[in-house]
mmCIF file of C-alpha atoms and ligand atoms in Angstrom:
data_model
loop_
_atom_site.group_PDB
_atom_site.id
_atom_site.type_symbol
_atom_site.label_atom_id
_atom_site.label_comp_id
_atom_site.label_asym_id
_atom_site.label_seq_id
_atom_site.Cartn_x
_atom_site.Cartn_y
_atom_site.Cartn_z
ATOM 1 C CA UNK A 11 -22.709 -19.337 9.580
ATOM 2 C CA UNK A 12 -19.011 -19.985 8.812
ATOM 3 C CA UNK A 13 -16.992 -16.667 8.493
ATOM 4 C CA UNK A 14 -14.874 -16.339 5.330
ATOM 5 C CA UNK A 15 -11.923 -15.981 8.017
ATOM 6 C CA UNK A 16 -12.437 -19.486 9.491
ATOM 7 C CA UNK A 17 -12.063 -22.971 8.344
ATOM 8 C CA UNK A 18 -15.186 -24.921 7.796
ATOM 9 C CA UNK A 19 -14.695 -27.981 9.470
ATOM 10 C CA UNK A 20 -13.143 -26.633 12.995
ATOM 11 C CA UNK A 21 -14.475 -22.747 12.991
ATOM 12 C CA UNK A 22 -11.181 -21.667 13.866
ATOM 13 C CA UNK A 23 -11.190 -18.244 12.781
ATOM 14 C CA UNK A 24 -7.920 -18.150 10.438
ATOM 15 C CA UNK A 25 -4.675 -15.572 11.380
ATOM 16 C CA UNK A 26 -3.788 -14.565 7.811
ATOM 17 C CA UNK A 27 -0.828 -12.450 8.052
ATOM 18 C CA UNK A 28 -0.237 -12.829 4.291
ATOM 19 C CA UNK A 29 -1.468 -8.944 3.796
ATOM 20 C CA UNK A 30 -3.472 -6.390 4.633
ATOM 21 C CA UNK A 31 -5.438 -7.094 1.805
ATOM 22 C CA UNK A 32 -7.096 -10.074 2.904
ATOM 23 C CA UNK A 33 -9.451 -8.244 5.822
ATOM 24 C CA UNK A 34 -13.387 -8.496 5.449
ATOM 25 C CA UNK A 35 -15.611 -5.392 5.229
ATOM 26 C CA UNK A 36 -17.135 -5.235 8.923
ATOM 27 C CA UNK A 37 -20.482 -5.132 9.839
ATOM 28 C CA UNK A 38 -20.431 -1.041 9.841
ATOM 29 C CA UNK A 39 -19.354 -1.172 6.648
ATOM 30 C CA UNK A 40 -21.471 -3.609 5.217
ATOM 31 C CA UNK A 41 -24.337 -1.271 6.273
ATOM 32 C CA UNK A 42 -22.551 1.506 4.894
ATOM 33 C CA UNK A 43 -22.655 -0.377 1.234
ATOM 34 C CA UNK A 44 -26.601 -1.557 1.800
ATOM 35 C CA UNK A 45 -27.602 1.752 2.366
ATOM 36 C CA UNK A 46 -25.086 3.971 -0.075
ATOM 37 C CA UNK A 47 -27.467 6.469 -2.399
ATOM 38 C CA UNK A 48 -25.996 5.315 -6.011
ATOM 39 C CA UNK A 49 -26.133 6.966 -9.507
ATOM 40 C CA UNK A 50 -24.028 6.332 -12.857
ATOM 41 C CA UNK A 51 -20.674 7.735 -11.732
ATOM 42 C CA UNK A 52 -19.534 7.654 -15.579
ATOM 43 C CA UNK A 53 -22.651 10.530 -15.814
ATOM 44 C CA UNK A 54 -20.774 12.086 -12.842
ATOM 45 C CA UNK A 55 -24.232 11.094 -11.020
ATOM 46 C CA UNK A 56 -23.462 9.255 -7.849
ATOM 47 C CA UNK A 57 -23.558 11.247 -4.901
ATOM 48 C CA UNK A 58 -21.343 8.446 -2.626
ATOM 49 C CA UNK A 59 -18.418 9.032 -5.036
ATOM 50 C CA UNK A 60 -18.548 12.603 -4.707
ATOM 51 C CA UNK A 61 -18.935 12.618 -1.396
ATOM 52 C CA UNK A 62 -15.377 9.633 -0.858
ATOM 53 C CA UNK A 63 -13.441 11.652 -3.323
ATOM 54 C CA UNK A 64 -14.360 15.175 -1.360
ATOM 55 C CA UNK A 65 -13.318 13.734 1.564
ATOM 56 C CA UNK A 66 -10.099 12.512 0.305
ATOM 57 C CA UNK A 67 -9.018 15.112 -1.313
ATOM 58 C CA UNK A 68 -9.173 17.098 2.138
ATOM 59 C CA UNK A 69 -7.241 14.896 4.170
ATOM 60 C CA UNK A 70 -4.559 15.270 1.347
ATOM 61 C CA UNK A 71 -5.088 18.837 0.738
ATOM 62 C CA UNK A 72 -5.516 18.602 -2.770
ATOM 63 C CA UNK A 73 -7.986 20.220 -4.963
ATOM 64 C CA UNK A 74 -9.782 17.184 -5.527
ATOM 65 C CA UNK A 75 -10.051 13.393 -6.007
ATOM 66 C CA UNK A 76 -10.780 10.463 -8.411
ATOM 67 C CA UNK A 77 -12.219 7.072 -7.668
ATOM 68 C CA UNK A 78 -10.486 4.004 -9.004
ATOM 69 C CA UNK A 79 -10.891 0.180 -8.885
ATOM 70 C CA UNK A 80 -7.422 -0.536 -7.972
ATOM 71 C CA UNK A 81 -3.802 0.989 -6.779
ATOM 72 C CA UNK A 82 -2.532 -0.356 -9.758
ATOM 73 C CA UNK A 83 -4.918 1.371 -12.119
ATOM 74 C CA UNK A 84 -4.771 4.734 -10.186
ATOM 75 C CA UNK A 85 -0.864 4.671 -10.491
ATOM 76 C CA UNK A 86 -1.312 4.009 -13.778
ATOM 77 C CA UNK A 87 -3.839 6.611 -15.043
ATOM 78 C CA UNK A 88 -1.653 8.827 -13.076
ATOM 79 C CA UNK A 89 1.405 8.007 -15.057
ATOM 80 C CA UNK A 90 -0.205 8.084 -18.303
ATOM 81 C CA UNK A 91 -1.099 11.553 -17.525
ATOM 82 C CA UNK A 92 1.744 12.815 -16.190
ATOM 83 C CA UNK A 93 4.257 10.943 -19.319
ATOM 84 C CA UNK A 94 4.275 10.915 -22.770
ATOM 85 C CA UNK A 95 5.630 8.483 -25.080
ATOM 86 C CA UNK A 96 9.175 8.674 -24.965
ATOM 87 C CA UNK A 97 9.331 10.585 -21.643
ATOM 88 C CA UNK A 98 10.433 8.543 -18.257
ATOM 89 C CA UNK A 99 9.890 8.307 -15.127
ATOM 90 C CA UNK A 100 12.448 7.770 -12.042
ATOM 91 C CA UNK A 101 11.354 5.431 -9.370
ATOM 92 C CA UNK A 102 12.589 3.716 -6.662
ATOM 93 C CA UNK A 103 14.096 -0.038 -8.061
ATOM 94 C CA UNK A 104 11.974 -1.171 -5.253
ATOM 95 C CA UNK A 105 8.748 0.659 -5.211
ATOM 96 C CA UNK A 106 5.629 -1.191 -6.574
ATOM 97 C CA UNK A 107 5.011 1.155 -9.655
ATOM 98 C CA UNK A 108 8.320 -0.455 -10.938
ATOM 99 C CA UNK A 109 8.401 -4.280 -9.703
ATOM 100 C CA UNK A 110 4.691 -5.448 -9.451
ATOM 101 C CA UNK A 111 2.543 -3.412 -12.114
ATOM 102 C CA UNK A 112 3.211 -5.403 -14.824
ATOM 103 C CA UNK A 113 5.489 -2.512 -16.839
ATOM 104 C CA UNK A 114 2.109 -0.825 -17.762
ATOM 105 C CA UNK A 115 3.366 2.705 -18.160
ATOM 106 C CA UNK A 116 5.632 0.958 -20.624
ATOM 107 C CA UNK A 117 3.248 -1.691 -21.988
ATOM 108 C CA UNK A 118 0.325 1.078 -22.661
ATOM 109 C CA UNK A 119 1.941 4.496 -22.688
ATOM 110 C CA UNK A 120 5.419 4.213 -24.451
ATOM 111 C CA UNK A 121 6.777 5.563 -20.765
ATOM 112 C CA UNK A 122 10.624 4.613 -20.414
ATOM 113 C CA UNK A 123 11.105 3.956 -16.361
ATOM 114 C CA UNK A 124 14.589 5.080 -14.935
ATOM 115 C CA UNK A 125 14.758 2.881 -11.604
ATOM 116 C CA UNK A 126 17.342 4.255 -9.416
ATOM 117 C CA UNK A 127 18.526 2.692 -5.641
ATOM 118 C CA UNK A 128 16.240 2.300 -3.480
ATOM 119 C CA UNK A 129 17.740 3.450 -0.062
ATOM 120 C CA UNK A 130 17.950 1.618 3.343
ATOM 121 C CA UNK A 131 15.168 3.175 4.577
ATOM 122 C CA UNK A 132 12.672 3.093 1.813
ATOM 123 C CA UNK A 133 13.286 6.642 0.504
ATOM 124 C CA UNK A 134 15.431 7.827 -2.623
ATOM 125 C CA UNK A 135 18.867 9.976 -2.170
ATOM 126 C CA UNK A 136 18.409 13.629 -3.784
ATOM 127 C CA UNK A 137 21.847 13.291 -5.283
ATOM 128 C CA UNK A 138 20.799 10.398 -7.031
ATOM 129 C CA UNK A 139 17.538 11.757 -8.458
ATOM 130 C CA UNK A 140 19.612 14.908 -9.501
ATOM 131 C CA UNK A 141 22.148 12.667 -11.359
ATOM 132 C CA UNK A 142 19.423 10.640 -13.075
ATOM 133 C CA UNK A 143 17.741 13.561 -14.517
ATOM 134 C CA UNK A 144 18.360 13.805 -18.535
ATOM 135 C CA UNK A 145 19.847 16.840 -19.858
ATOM 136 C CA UNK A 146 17.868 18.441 -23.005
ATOM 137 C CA UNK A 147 19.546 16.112 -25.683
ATOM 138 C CA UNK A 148 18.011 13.802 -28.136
ATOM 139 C CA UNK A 149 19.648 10.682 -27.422
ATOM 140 C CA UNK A 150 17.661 10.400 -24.453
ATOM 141 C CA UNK A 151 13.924 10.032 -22.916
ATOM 142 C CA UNK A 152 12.588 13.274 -21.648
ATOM 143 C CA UNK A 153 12.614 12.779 -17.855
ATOM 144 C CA UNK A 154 8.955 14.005 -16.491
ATOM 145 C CA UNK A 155 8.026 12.598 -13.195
ATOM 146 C CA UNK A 156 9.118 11.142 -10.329
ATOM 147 C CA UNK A 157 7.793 8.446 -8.321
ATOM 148 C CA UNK A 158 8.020 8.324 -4.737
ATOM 149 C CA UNK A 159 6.241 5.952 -2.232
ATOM 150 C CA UNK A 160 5.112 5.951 1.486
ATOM 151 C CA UNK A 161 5.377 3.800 3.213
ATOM 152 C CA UNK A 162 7.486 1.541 1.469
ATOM 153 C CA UNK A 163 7.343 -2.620 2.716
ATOM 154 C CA UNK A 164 6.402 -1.493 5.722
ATOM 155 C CA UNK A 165 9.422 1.346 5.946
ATOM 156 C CA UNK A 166 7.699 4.892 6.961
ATOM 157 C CA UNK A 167 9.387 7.783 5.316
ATOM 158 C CA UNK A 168 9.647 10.895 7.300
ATOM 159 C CA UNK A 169 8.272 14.481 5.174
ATOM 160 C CA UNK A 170 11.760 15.007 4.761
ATOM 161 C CA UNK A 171 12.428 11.878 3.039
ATOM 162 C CA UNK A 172 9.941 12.755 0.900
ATOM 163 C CA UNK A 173 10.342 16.477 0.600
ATOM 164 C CA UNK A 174 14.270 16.023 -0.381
ATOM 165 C CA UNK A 175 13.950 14.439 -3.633
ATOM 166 C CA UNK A 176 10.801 15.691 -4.356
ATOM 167 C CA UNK A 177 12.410 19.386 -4.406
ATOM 168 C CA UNK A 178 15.289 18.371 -6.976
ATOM 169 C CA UNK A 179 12.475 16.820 -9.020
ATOM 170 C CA UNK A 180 10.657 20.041 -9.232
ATOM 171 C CA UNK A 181 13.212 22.461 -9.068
ATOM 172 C CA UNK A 182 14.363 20.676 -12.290
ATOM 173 C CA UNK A 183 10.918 20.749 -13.898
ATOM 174 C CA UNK A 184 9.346 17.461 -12.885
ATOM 175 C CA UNK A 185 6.156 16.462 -11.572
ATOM 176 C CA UNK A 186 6.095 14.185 -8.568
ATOM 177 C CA UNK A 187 3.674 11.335 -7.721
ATOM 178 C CA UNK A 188 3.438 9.814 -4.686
ATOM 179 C CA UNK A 189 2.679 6.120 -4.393
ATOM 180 C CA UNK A 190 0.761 6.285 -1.082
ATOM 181 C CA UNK A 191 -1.206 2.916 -1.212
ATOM 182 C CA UNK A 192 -0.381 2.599 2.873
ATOM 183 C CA UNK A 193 0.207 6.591 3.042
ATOM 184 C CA UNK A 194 -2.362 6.633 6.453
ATOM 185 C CA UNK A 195 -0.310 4.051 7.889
ATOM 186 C CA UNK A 196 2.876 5.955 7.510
ATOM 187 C CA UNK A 197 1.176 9.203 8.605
ATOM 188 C CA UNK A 198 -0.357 7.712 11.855
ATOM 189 C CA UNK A 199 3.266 5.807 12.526
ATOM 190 C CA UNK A 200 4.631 9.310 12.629
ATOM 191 C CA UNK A 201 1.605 10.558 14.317
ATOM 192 C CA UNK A 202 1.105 13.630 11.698
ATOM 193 C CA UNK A 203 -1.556 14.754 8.916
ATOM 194 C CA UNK A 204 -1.180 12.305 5.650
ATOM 195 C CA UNK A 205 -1.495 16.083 4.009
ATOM 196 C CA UNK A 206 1.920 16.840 4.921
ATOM 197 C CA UNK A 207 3.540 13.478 3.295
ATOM 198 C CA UNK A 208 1.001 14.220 0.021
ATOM 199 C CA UNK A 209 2.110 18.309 0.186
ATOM 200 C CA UNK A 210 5.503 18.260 -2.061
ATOM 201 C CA UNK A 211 3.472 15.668 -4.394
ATOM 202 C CA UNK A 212 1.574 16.710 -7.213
ATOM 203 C CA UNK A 213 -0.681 13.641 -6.993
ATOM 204 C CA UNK A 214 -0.603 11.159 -5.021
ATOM 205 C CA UNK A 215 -2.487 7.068 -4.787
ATOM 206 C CA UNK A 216 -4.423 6.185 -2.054
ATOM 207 C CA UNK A 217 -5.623 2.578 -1.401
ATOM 208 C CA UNK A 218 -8.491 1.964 0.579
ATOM 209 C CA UNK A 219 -8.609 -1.738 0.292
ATOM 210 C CA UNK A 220 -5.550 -2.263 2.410
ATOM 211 C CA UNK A 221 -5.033 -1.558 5.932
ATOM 212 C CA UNK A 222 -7.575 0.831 5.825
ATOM 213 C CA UNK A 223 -9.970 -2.567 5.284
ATOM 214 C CA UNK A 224 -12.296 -1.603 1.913
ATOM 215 C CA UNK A 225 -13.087 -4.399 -0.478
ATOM 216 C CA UNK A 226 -11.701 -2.756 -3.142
ATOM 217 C CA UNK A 227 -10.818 1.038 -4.655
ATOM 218 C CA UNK A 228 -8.056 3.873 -4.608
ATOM 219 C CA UNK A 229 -8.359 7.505 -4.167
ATOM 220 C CA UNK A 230 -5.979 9.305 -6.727
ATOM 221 C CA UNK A 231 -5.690 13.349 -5.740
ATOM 222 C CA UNK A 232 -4.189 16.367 -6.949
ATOM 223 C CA UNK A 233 -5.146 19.856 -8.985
ATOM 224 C CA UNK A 234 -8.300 20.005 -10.826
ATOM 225 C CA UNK A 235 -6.641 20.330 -14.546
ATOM 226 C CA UNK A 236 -4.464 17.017 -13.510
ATOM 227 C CA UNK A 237 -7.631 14.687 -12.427
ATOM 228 C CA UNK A 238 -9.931 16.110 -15.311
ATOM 229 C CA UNK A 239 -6.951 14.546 -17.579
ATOM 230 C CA UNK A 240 -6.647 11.125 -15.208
ATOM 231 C CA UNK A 241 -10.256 10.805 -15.518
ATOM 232 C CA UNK A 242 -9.527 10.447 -19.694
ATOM 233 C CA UNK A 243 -6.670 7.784 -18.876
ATOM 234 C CA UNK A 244 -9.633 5.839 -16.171
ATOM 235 C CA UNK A 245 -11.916 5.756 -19.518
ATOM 236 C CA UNK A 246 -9.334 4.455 -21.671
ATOM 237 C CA UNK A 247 -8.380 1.741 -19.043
ATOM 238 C CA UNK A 248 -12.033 1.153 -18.207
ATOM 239 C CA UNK A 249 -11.818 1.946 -14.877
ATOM 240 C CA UNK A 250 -14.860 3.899 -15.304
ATOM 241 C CA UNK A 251 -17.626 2.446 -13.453
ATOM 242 C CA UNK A 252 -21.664 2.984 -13.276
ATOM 243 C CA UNK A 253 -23.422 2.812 -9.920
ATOM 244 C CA UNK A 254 -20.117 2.043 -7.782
ATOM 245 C CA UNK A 255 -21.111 4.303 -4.961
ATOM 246 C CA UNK A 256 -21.642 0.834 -3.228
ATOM 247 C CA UNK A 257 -18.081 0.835 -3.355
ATOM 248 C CA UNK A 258 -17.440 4.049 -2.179
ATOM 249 C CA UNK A 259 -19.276 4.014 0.408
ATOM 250 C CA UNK A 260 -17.198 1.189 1.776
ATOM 251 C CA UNK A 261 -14.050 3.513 0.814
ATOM 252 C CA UNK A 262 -16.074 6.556 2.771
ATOM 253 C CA UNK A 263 -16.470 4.553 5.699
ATOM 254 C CA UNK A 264 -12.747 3.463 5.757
ATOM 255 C CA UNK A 265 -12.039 7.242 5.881
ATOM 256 C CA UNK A 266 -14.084 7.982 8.543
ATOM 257 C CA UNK A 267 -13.486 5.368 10.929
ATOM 258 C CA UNK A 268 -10.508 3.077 10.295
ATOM 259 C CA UNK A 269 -7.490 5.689 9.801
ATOM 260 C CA UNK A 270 -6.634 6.004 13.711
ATOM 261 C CA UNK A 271 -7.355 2.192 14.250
ATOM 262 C CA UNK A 272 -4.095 1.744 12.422
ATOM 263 C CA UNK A 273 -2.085 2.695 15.492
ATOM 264 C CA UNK A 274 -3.469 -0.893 15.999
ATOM 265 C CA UNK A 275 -1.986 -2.527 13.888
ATOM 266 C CA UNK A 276 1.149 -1.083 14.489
ATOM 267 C CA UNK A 277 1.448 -1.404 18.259
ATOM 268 C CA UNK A 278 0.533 -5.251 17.526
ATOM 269 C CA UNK A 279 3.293 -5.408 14.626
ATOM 270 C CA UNK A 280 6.108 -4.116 17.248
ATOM 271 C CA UNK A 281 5.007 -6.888 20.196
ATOM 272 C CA UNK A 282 5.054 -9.618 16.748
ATOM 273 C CA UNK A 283 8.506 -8.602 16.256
ATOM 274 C CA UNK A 284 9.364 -8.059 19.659
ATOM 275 C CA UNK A 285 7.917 -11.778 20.536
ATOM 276 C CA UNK A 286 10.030 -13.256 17.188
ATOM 277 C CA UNK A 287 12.956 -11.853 17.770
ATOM 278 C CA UNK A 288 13.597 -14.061 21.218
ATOM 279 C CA UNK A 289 14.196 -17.739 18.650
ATOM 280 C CA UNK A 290 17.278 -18.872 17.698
ATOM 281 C CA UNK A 291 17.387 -19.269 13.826
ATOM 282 C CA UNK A 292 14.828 -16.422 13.199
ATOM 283 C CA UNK A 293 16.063 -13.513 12.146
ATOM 284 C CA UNK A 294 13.436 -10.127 12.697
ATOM 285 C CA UNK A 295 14.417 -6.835 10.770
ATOM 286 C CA UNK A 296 14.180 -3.804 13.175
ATOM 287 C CA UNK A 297 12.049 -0.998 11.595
ATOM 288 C CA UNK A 298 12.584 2.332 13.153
ATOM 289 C CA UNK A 299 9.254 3.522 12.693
ATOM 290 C CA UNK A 300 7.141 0.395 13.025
ATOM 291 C CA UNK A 301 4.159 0.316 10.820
ATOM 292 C CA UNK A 302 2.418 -2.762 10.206
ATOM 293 C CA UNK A 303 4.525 -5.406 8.786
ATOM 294 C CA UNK A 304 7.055 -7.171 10.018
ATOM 295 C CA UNK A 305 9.886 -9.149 8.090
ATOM 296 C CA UNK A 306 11.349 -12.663 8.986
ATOM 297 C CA UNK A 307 13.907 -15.232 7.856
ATOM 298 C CA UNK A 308 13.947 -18.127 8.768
ATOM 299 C CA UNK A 309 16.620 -20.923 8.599
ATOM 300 C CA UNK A 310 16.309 -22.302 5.011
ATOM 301 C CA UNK A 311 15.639 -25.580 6.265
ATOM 302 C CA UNK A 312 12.808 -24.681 8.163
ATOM 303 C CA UNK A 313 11.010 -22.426 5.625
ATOM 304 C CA UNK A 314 8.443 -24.945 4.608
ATOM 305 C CA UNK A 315 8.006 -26.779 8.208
ATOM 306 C CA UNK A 316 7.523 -23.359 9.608
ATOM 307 C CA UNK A 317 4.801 -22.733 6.889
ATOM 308 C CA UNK A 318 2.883 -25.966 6.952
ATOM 309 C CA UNK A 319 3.160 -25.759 10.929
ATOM 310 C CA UNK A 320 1.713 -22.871 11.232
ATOM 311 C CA UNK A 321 -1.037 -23.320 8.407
ATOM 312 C CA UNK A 322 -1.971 -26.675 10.764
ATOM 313 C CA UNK A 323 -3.028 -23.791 13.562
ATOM 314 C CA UNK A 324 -5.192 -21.347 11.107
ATOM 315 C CA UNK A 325 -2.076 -19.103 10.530
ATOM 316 C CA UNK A 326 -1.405 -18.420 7.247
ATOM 317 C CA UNK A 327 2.058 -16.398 6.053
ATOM 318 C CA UNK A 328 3.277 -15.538 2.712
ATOM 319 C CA UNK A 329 5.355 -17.664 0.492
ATOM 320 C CA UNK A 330 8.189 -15.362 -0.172
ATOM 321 C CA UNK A 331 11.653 -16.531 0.339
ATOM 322 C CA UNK A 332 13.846 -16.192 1.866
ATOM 323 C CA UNK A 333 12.460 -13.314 3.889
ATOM 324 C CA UNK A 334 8.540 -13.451 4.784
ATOM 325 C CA UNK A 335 6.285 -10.490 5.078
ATOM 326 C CA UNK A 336 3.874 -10.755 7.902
ATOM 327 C CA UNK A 337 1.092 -7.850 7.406
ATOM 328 C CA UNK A 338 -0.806 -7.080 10.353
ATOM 329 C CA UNK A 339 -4.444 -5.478 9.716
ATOM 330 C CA UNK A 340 -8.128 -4.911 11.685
ATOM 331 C CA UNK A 341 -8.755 -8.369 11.530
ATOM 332 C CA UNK A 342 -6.279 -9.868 14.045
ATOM 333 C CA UNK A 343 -6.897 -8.803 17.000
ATOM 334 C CA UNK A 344 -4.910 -9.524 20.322
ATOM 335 C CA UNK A 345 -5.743 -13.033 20.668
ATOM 336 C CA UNK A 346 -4.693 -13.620 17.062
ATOM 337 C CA UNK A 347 -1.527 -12.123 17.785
ATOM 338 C CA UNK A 348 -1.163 -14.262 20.788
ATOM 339 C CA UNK A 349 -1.890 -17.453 19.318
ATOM 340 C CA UNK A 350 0.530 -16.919 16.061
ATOM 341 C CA UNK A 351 3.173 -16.106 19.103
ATOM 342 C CA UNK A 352 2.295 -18.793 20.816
ATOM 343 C CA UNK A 353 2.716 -21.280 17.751
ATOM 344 C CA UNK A 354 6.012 -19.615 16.459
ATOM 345 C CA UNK A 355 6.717 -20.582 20.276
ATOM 346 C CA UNK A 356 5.645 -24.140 20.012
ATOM 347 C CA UNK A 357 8.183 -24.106 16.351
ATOM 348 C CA UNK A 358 11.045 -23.334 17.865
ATOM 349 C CA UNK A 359 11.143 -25.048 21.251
ATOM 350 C CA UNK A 360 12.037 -28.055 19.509
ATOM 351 C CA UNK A 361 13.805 -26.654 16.769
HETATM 352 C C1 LIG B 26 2.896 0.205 -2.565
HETATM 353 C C2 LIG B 26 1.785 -0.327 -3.430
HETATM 354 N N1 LIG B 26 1.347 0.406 -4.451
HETATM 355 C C3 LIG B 26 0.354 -0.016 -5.258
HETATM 356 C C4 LIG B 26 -0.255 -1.232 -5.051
HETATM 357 C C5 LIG B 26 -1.328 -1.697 -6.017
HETATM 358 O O1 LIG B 26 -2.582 -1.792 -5.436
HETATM 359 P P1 LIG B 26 -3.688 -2.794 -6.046
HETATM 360 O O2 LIG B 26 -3.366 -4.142 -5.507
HETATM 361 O O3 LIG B 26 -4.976 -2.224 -5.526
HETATM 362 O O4 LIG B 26 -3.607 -2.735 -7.517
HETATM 363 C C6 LIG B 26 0.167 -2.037 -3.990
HETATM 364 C C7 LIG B 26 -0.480 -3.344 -3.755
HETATM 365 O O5 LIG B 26 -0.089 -4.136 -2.941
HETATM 366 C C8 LIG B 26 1.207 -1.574 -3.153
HETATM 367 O O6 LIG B 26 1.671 -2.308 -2.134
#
């Protein structure tokens, strides 16, 4: 049987460094799913659910936990609940809740956002949130939350990165939430408990369809009072789902056996860059905690040849210009790492 990973006509299994969104649910997990005890979640019924969103809400040390379909959503419901029309939000001008969620907060929830610069390093300048904070005056929005993120493209923020800004926010009344899609990368990168990244956030996002390798879902945590309100916003966006402890269980699994492979990922991602950085007219960004992605440009004449050369050996990049993202994730192993060296190697011999 062909593999979704591998072309039909050769069986090459395909290197897709695109994201680490692309993996497939492994054969543990797939069991996991067949065999997950299901009820109607919306009835509070399914066991699986209760048992994923338990479990989260440990490793964060929150109170508890609340399933969603998507990052996206789970940022969202958690924004919504946070915000009221009117009221704002500071964010990174980099971080996802600002650039790639379509303005929701805005489009559904009347919520202003206050981007601010986005530092070197991923994380947000204290100063900067201080300054951005409204005073009590009715010219302007009513800043009420701000958004933080770890790790961000790939950039791992230390607990004091995140603990900085976070204590202006709430010394100055503010909530904080924590956009920790790849928060389990960044916490086994610094080789410490994701509960001390989540600990100065009120709530914080957790995908488990990313590195962590589930089809689909996102974990959103925090105090009981705070999810009993994001569960409302889930209804409203129809995130609320029946017998999805199929999904769960795939989420479950990811919690209890793909957090340490990570370490993976990121030993492979450091050898990538190491390996890149050796060609003349590739440029390789040096991360100082690697995680798993590294970032490339290329000459601009050789974006597209580098692309379509690389697609002719099963290895698939992203399309961004003029600096690529390549994601690693559980399913490229060492000899897919070796062969996308190896062909980045064939690319520039002759270049
Ligand atoms: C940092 C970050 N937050 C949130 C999301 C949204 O997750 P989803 O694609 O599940 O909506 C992503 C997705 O790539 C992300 O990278």
């Amino acid at each position: 049987m062909t593999q979704a990973n591998q072309t039909p006509d050769s069986g090459i299994t395909i290197v897709d460094l695109r994201s680490d969104t692309v993996t497939q649910p492994s054969e543990g997990m797939r069991a996991a799913m067949a065999a997950a005890i299901v009820g109607d979640d919306v009835y509070g019924e399914d066991p699986t659910v209760a048992a994923l969103e338990e479990k989260g809400a440990a490793l964060l040390g929150k109170q508890t936990a609340l399933f969603f379909p998507s990052g996206t959503q789970s940022n969202l419901a958690a924004l919504l609940t946070h915000c009221g029309r009117g009221e704002e939000y500071i964010a990174g001008d980099r971080y996802h809740v600002y650039t790639s969620e379509a303005g929701g907060a805005a489009v559904l929830g009347g919520i202003m956002p206050c981007p601010i610069a986005t530092q070197a390093d991923g994380g947000l300048d204290p100063e900067a949130v201080r300054a951005a904070i409204k005073p009590d005056d009715p010219h302007y929005p009513v800043t009420r939350l701000l958004c933080l993120e770890n790790s961000v493209s790939g950039k791992v923020l230390s607990p004091d990165r995140i603990a900085g800004p976070a204590a202006v926010a709430a010394k100055a009344g503010l909530r904080v939430h924590l956009d920790g899609a790849r928060l389990f990368n960044a916490a086994v990168a610094l080789n410490i408990q994701a509960s001390e990244l989540a600990a100065p956030a009120d709530s914080v996002s957790i995908c488990l369809s990313k590195g962590l390798g589930a089809p689909a879902g996102t974990l959103l945590v925090g105090a009981e009072d705070f999810i009993a309100a994001a569960r409302r916003q889930r209804k409203i966006l129809g995130g609320a789902l029946r017998q999805v402890g199929v999904l769960a269980a795939c989420g479950l699994y990811a919690l209890e056996n793909n957090i340490q492979r990570l370490a993976e990922d990121h030993r492979r991602a450091a050898l990538l860059a190491g390996a890149l950085a050796q060609f003349d007219g590739l440029e390789v960004q040096r991360q100082a905690a690697p995680s798993n992605m590294v970032f490339i440009t290329p000459r601009t004449e050789d974006h597209a040849a580098l692309t379509l050369y690389l697609r002719d050996k099963g290895i698939l990049i992203g399309g961004q210009r003029p600096t690529i993202r390549l994601v690693l994730h559980k399913d490229i192993d060492d000899d897919g790492l070796e062969r996308c060296c190896a062909a980045f190697r064939q690319f520039y011999r002759y270049r």
